[in-house]
mmCIF file of C-alpha atoms in Angstrom:
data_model
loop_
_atom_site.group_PDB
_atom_site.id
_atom_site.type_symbol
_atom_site.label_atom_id
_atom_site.label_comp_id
_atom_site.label_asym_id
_atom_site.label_seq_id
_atom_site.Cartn_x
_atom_site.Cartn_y
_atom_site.Cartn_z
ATOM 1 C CA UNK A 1 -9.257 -106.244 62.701
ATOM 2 C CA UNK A 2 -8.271 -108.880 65.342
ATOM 3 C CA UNK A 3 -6.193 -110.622 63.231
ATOM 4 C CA UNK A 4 -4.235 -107.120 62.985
ATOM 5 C CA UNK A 5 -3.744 -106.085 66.622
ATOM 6 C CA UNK A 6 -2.384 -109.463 67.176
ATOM 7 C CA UNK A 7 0.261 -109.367 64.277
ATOM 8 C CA UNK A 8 1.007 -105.940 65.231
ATOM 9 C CA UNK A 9 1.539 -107.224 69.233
ATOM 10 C CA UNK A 10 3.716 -110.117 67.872
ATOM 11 C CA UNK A 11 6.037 -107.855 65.285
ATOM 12 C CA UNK A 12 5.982 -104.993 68.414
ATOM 13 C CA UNK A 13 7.233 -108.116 71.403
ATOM 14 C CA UNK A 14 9.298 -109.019 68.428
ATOM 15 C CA UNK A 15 11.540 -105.621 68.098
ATOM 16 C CA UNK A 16 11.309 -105.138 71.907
ATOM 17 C CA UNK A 17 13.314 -108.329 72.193
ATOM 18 C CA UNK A 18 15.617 -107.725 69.660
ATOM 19 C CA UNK A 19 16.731 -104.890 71.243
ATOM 20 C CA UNK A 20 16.551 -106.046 74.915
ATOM 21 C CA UNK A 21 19.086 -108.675 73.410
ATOM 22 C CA UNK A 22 21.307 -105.590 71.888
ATOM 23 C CA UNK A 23 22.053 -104.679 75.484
ATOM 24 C CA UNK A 24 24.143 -106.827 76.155
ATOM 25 C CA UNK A 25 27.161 -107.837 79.251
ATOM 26 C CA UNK A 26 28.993 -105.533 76.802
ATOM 27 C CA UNK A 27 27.328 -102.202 77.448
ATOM 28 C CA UNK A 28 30.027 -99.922 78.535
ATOM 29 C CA UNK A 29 27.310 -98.521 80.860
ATOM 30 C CA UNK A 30 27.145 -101.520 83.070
ATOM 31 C CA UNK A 31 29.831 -102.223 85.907
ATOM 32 C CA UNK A 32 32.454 -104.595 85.343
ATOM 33 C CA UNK A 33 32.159 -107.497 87.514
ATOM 34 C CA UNK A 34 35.130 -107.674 90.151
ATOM 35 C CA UNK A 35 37.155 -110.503 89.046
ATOM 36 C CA UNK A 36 39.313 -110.148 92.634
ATOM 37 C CA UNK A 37 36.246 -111.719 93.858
ATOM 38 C CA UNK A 38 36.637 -114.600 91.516
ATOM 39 C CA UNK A 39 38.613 -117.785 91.397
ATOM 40 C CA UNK A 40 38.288 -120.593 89.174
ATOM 41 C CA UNK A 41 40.446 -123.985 88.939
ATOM 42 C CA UNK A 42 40.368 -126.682 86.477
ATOM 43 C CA UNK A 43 42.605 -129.919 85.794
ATOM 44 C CA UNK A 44 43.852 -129.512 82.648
ATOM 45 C CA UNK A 45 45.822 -132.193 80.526
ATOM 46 C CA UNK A 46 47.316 -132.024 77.198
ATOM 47 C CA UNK A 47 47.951 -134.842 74.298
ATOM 48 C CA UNK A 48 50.773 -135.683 72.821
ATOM 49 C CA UNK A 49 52.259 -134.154 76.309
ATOM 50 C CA UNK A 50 55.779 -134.126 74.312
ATOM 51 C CA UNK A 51 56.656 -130.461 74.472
ATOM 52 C CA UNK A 52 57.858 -130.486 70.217
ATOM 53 C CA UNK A 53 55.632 -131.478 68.468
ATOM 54 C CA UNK A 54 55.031 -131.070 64.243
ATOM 55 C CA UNK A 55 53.024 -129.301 61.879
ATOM 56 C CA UNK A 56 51.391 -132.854 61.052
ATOM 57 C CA UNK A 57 50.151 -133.651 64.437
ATOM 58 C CA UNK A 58 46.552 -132.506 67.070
ATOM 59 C CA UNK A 59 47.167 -131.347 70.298
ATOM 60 C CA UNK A 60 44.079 -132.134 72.546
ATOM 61 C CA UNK A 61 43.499 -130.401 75.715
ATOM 62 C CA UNK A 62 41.070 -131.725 77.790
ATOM 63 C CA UNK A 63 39.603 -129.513 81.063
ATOM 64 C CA UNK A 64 37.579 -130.900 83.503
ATOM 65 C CA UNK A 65 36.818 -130.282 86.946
ATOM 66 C CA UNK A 66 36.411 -126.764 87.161
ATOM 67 C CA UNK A 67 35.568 -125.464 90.141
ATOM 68 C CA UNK A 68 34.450 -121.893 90.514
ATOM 69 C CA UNK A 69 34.249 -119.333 93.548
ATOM 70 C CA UNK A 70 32.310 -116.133 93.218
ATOM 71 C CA UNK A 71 29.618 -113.925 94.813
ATOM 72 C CA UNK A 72 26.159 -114.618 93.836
ATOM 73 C CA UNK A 73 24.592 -114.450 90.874
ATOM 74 C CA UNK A 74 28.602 -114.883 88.842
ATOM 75 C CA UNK A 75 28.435 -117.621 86.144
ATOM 76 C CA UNK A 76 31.102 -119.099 84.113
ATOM 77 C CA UNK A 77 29.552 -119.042 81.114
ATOM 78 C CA UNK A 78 32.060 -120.460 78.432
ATOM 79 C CA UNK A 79 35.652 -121.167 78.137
ATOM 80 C CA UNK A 80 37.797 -120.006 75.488
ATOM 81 C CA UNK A 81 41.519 -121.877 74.432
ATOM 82 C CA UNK A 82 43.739 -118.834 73.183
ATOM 83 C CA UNK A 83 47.243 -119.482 71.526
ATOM 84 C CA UNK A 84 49.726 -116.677 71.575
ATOM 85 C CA UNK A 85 53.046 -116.959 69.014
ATOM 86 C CA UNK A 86 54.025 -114.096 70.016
ATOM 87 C CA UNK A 87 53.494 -111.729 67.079
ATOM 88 C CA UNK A 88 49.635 -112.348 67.448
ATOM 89 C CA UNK A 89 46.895 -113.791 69.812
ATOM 90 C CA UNK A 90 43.895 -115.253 68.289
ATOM 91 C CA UNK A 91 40.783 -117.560 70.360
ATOM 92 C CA UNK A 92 41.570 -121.121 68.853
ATOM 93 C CA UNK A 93 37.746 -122.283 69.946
ATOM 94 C CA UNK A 94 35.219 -121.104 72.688
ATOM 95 C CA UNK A 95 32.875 -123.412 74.152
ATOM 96 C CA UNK A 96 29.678 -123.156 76.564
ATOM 97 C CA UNK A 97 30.392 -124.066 79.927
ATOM 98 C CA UNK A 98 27.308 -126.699 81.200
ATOM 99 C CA UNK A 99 29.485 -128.284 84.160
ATOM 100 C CA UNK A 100 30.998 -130.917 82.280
ATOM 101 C CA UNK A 101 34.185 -131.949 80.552
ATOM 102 C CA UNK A 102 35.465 -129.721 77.804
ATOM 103 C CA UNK A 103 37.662 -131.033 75.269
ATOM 104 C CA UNK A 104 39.714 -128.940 72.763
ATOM 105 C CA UNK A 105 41.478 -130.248 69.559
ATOM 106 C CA UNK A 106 43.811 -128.367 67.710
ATOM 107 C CA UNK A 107 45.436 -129.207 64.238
ATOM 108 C CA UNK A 108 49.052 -127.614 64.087
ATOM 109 C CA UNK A 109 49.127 -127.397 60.673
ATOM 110 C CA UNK A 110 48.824 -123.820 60.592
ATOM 111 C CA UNK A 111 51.355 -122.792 63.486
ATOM 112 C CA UNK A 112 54.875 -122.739 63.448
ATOM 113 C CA UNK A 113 57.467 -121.486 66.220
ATOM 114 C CA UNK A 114 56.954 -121.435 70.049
ATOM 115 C CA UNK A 115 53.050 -121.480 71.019
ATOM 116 C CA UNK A 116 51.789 -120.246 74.201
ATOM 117 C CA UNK A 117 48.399 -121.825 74.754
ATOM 118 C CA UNK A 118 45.981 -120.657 77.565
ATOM 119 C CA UNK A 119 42.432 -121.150 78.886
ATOM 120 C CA UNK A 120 40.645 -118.339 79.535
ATOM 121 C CA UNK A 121 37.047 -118.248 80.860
ATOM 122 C CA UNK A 122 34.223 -115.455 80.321
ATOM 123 C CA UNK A 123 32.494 -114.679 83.612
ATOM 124 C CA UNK A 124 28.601 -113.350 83.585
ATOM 125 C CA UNK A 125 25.684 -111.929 85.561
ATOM 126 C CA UNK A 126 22.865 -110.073 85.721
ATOM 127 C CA UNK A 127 23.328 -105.822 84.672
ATOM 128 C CA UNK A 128 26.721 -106.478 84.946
ATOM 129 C CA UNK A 129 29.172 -106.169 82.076
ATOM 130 C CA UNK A 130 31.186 -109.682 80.613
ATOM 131 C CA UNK A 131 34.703 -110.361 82.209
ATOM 132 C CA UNK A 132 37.527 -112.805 81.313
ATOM 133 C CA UNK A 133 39.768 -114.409 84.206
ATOM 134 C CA UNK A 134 42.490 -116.470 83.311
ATOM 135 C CA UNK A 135 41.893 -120.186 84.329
ATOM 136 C CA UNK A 136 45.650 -121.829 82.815
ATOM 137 C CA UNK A 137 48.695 -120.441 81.087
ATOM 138 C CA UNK A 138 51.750 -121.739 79.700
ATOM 139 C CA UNK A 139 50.757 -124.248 78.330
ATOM 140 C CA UNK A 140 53.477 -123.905 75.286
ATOM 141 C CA UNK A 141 54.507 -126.278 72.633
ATOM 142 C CA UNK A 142 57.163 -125.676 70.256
ATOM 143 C CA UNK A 143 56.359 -126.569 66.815
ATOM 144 C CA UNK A 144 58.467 -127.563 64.268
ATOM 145 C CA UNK A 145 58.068 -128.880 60.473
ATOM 146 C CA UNK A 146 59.598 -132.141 61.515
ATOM 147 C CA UNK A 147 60.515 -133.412 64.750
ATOM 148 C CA UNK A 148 64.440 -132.755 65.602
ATOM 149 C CA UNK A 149 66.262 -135.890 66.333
ATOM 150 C CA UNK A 150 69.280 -136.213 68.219
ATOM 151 C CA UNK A 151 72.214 -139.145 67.872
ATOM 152 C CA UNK A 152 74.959 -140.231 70.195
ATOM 153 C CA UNK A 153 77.966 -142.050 69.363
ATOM 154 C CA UNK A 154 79.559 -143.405 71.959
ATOM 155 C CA UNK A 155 83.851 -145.084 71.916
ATOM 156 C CA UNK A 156 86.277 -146.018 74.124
ATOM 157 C CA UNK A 157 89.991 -146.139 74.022
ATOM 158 C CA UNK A 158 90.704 -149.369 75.211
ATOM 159 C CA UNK A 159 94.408 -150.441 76.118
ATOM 160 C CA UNK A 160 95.674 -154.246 77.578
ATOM 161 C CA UNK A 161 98.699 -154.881 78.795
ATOM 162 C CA UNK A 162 99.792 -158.513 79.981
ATOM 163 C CA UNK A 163 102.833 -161.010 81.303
ATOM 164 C CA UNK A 164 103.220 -164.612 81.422
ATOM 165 C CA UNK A 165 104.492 -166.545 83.635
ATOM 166 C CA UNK A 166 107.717 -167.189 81.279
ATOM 167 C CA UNK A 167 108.229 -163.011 80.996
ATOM 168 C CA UNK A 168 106.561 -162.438 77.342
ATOM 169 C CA UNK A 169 105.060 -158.977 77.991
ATOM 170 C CA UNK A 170 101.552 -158.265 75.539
ATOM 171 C CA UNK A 171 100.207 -154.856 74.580
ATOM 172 C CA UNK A 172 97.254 -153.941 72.506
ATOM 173 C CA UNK A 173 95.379 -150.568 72.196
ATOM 174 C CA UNK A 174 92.580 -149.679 69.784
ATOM 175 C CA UNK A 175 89.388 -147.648 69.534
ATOM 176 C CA UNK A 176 85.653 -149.252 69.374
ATOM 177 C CA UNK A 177 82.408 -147.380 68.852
ATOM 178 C CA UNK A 178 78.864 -147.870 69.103
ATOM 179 C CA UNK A 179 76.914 -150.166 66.340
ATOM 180 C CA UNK A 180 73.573 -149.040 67.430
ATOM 181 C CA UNK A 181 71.874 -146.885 70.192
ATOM 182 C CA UNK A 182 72.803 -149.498 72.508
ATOM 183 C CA UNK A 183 75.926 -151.533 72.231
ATOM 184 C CA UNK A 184 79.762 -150.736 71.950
ATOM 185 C CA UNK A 185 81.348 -154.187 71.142
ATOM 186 C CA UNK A 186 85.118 -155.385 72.184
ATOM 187 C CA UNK A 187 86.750 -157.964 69.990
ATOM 188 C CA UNK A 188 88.124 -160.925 72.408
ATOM 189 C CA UNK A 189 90.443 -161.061 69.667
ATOM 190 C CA UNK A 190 92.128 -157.808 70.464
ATOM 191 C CA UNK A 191 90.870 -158.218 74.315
ATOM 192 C CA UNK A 192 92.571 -161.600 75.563
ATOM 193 C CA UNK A 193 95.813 -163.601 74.847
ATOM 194 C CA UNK A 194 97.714 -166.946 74.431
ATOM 195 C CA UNK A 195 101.663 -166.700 75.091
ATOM 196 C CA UNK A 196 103.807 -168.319 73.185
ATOM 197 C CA UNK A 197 105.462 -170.303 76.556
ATOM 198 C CA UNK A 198 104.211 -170.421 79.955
ATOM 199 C CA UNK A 199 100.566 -168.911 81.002
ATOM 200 C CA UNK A 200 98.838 -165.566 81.567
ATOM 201 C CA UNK A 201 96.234 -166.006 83.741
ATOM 202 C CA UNK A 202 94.963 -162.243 84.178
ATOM 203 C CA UNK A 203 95.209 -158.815 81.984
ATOM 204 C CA UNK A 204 95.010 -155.039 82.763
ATOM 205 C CA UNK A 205 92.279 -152.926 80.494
ATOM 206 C CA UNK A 206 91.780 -149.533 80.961
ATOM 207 C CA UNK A 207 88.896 -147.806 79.283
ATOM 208 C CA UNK A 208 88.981 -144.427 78.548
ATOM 209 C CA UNK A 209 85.594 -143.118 77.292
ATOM 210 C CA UNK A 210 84.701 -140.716 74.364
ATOM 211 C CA UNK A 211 81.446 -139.788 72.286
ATOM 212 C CA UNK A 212 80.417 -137.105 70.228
ATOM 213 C CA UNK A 213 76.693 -136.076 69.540
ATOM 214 C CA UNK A 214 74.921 -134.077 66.747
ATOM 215 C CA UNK A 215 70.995 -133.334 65.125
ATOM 216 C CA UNK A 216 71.021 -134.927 62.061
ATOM 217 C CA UNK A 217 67.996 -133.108 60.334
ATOM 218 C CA UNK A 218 68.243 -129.559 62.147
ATOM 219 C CA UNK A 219 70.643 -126.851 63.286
ATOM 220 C CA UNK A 220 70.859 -127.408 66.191
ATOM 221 C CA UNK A 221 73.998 -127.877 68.331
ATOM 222 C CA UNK A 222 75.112 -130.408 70.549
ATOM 223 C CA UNK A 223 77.881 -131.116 73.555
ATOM 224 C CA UNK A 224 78.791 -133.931 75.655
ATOM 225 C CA UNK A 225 78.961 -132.673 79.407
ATOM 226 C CA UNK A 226 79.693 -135.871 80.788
ATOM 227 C CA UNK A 227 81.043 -139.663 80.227
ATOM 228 C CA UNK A 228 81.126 -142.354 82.800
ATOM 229 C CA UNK A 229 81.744 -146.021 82.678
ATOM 230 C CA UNK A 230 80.731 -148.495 85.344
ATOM 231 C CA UNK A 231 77.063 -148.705 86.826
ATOM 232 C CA UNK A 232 75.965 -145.627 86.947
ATOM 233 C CA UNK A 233 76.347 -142.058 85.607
ATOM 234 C CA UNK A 234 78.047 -140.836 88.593
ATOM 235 C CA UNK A 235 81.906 -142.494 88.181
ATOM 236 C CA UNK A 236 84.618 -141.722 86.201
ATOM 237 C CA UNK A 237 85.486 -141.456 82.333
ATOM 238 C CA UNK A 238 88.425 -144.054 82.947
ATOM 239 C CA UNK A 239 88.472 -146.849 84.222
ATOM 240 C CA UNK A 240 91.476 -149.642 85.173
ATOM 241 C CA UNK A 241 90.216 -153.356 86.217
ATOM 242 C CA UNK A 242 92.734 -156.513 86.512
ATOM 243 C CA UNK A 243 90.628 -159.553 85.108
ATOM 244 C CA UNK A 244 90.942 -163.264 83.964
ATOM 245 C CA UNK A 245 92.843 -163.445 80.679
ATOM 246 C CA UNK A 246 89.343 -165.451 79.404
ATOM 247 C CA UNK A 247 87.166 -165.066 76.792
ATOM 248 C CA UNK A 248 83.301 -163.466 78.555
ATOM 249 C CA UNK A 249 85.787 -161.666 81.841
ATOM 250 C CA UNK A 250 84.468 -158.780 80.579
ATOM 251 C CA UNK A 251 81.072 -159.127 79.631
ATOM 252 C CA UNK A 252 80.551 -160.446 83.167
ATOM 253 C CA UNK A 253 81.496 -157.005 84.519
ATOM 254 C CA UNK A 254 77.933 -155.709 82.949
ATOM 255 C CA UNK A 255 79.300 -152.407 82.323
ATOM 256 C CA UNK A 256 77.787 -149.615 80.522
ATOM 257 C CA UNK A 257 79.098 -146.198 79.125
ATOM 258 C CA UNK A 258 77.143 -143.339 80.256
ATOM 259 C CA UNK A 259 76.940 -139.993 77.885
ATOM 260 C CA UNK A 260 74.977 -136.458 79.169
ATOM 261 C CA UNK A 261 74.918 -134.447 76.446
ATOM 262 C CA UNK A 262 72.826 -131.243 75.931
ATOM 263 C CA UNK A 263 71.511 -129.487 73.058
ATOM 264 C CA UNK A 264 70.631 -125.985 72.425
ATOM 265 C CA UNK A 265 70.873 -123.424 69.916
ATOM 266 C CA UNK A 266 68.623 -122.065 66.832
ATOM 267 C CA UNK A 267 66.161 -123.437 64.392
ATOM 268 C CA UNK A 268 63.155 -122.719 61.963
ATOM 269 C CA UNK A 269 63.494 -119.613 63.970
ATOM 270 C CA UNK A 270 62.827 -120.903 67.806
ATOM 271 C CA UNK A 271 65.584 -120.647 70.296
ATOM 272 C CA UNK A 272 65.797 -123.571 72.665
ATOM 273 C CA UNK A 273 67.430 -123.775 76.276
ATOM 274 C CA UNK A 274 69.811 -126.268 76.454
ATOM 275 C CA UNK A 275 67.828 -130.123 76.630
ATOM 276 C CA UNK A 276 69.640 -132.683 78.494
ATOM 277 C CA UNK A 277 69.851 -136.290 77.196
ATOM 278 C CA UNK A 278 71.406 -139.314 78.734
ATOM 279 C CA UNK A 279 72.398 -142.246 76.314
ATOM 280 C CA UNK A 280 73.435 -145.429 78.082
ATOM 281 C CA UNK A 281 75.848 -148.035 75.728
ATOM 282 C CA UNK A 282 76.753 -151.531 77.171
ATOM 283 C CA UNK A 283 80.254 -152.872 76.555
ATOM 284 C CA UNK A 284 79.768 -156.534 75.473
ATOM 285 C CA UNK A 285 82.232 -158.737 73.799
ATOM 286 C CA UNK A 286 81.819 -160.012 70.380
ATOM 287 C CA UNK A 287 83.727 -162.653 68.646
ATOM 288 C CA UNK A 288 84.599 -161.650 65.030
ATOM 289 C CA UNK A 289 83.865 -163.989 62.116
#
């Protein structure tokens, strides 16, 4: 009979806390906690922190320091990572909140488009219903299906003009371009000059810079806004020097070709503001074989 009343106490405590644990911070009955009251701060950091990024790749975003200020009795009880495309919303992962570090991975593999990531945390207490403050926002990525790449390809018009001593007059124009990301190379051949009599101790280049620029493996468009040659992005797209009529005159100069270009436009559906690049060239001198 003993055996009974205590089975029967156990299965009753049983039920009675199921359905204490029904009531939850979600009753519509209880008062909403006054998140004005509320503040909460975090340092958040993101890997790979390039803003494209592809379907193949994990974005990790790490939160730590949160620091929370509310009236008594207000816990941060978890923090949830939320991605928005746009056409939906859905909680990537929610995780407890003990005081430490919080790390979130997330495979791209099923987004696509222009992601909107936030960090949202769900406050508690005591006969008080659940709330949700926002702790970080914008955190976007754009994902693609492969990563657009951008090219550059940078020329200059150059044109030399001469005299010798004995009055032969020498003339040369031509076009070089780029051979790599890097380098646009001047033949000494075309550069410099022997006269037949007498000696021609100096020549007069003038460089008149060019480039075009295009996305090889997407839509998208691009436009040189710029082109400078000397030291620094900041002078002119021609320029006129007087210099020894010697082989390595040049090269000594150390100049460089400077290209801004932008690119914008439409692809795999995302629109992107115009994104500035700066591709840097240095004019050498090459001998050719």
């Amino acid at each position: 009979m003993n055996m009974k009343k205590s089975l029967s106490s156990i299965i009753f405590f049983f039920i009675l806390s199921m359905l204490t644990s029904c009531l939850d911070h979600d009753d519509p009955k209880l008062s909403p906690i006054d998140t004005s009251e509320v503040t909460v701060s975090a340092s958040v950091s993101e890997l790979p922190n390039s803003g494209w990024l592809t379907q193949s790749e994990e974005l990790t975003i790490k939160v730590s320091d949160v620091r929370i200020s509310a009236p008594k009795g207000v816990v941060l009880k978890s923090v949830s990572l939320v991605a928005n495309s746009g056409m939906s919303m859905f909680v990537v992962d929610d995780k407890p909140f003990s005081g430490q570090p919080l790390e979130f991975k997330v495979p791209l593999g099923g987004l696509r488009g222009r992601i909107n990531f936030s960090l949202r945390g769900t406050l508690i207490k005591k006969d008080s219903r659940d709330a949700e403050i926002l702790i970080a926002d914008n955190i976007q990525r754009l994902i693609f299906t492969e990563k657009p790449e951008f090219e550059c390809e940078g020329s200059l018009n150059v044109s030399v003009k001469s005299r010798s001593t004995s009055g032969e007059e020498y003339s040369n124009s031509f076009e070089v371009k780029s051979i790599d990301h890097f380098t646009i190379p001047i033949p000494t051949a075309e550069l410099y000059w022997t006269p037949k009599e007498g000696s021609a101790p100096t020549i007069e280049v003038e460089l008149q810079a060019d480039a075009i620029v295009w996305s090889p493996n997407t839509s998208f468009k691009g436009k040189v806004s710029g082109l400078s040659i000397g030291h620094d992005s900041g002078q002119p797209s021609t320029l006129k020097l007087t210099m020894p009529n010697a082989p390595g005159s040049l090269s000594a100069k150390k100049l460089q070709l400077y290209v801004d270009a932008s690119f914008f436009g439409t692809w795999e559906n995302v629109t992107i503001d115009p994104v500035s690049h700066l591709y840097v060239f240095g004019i050498t001198e090459t001998v050719e074989k």
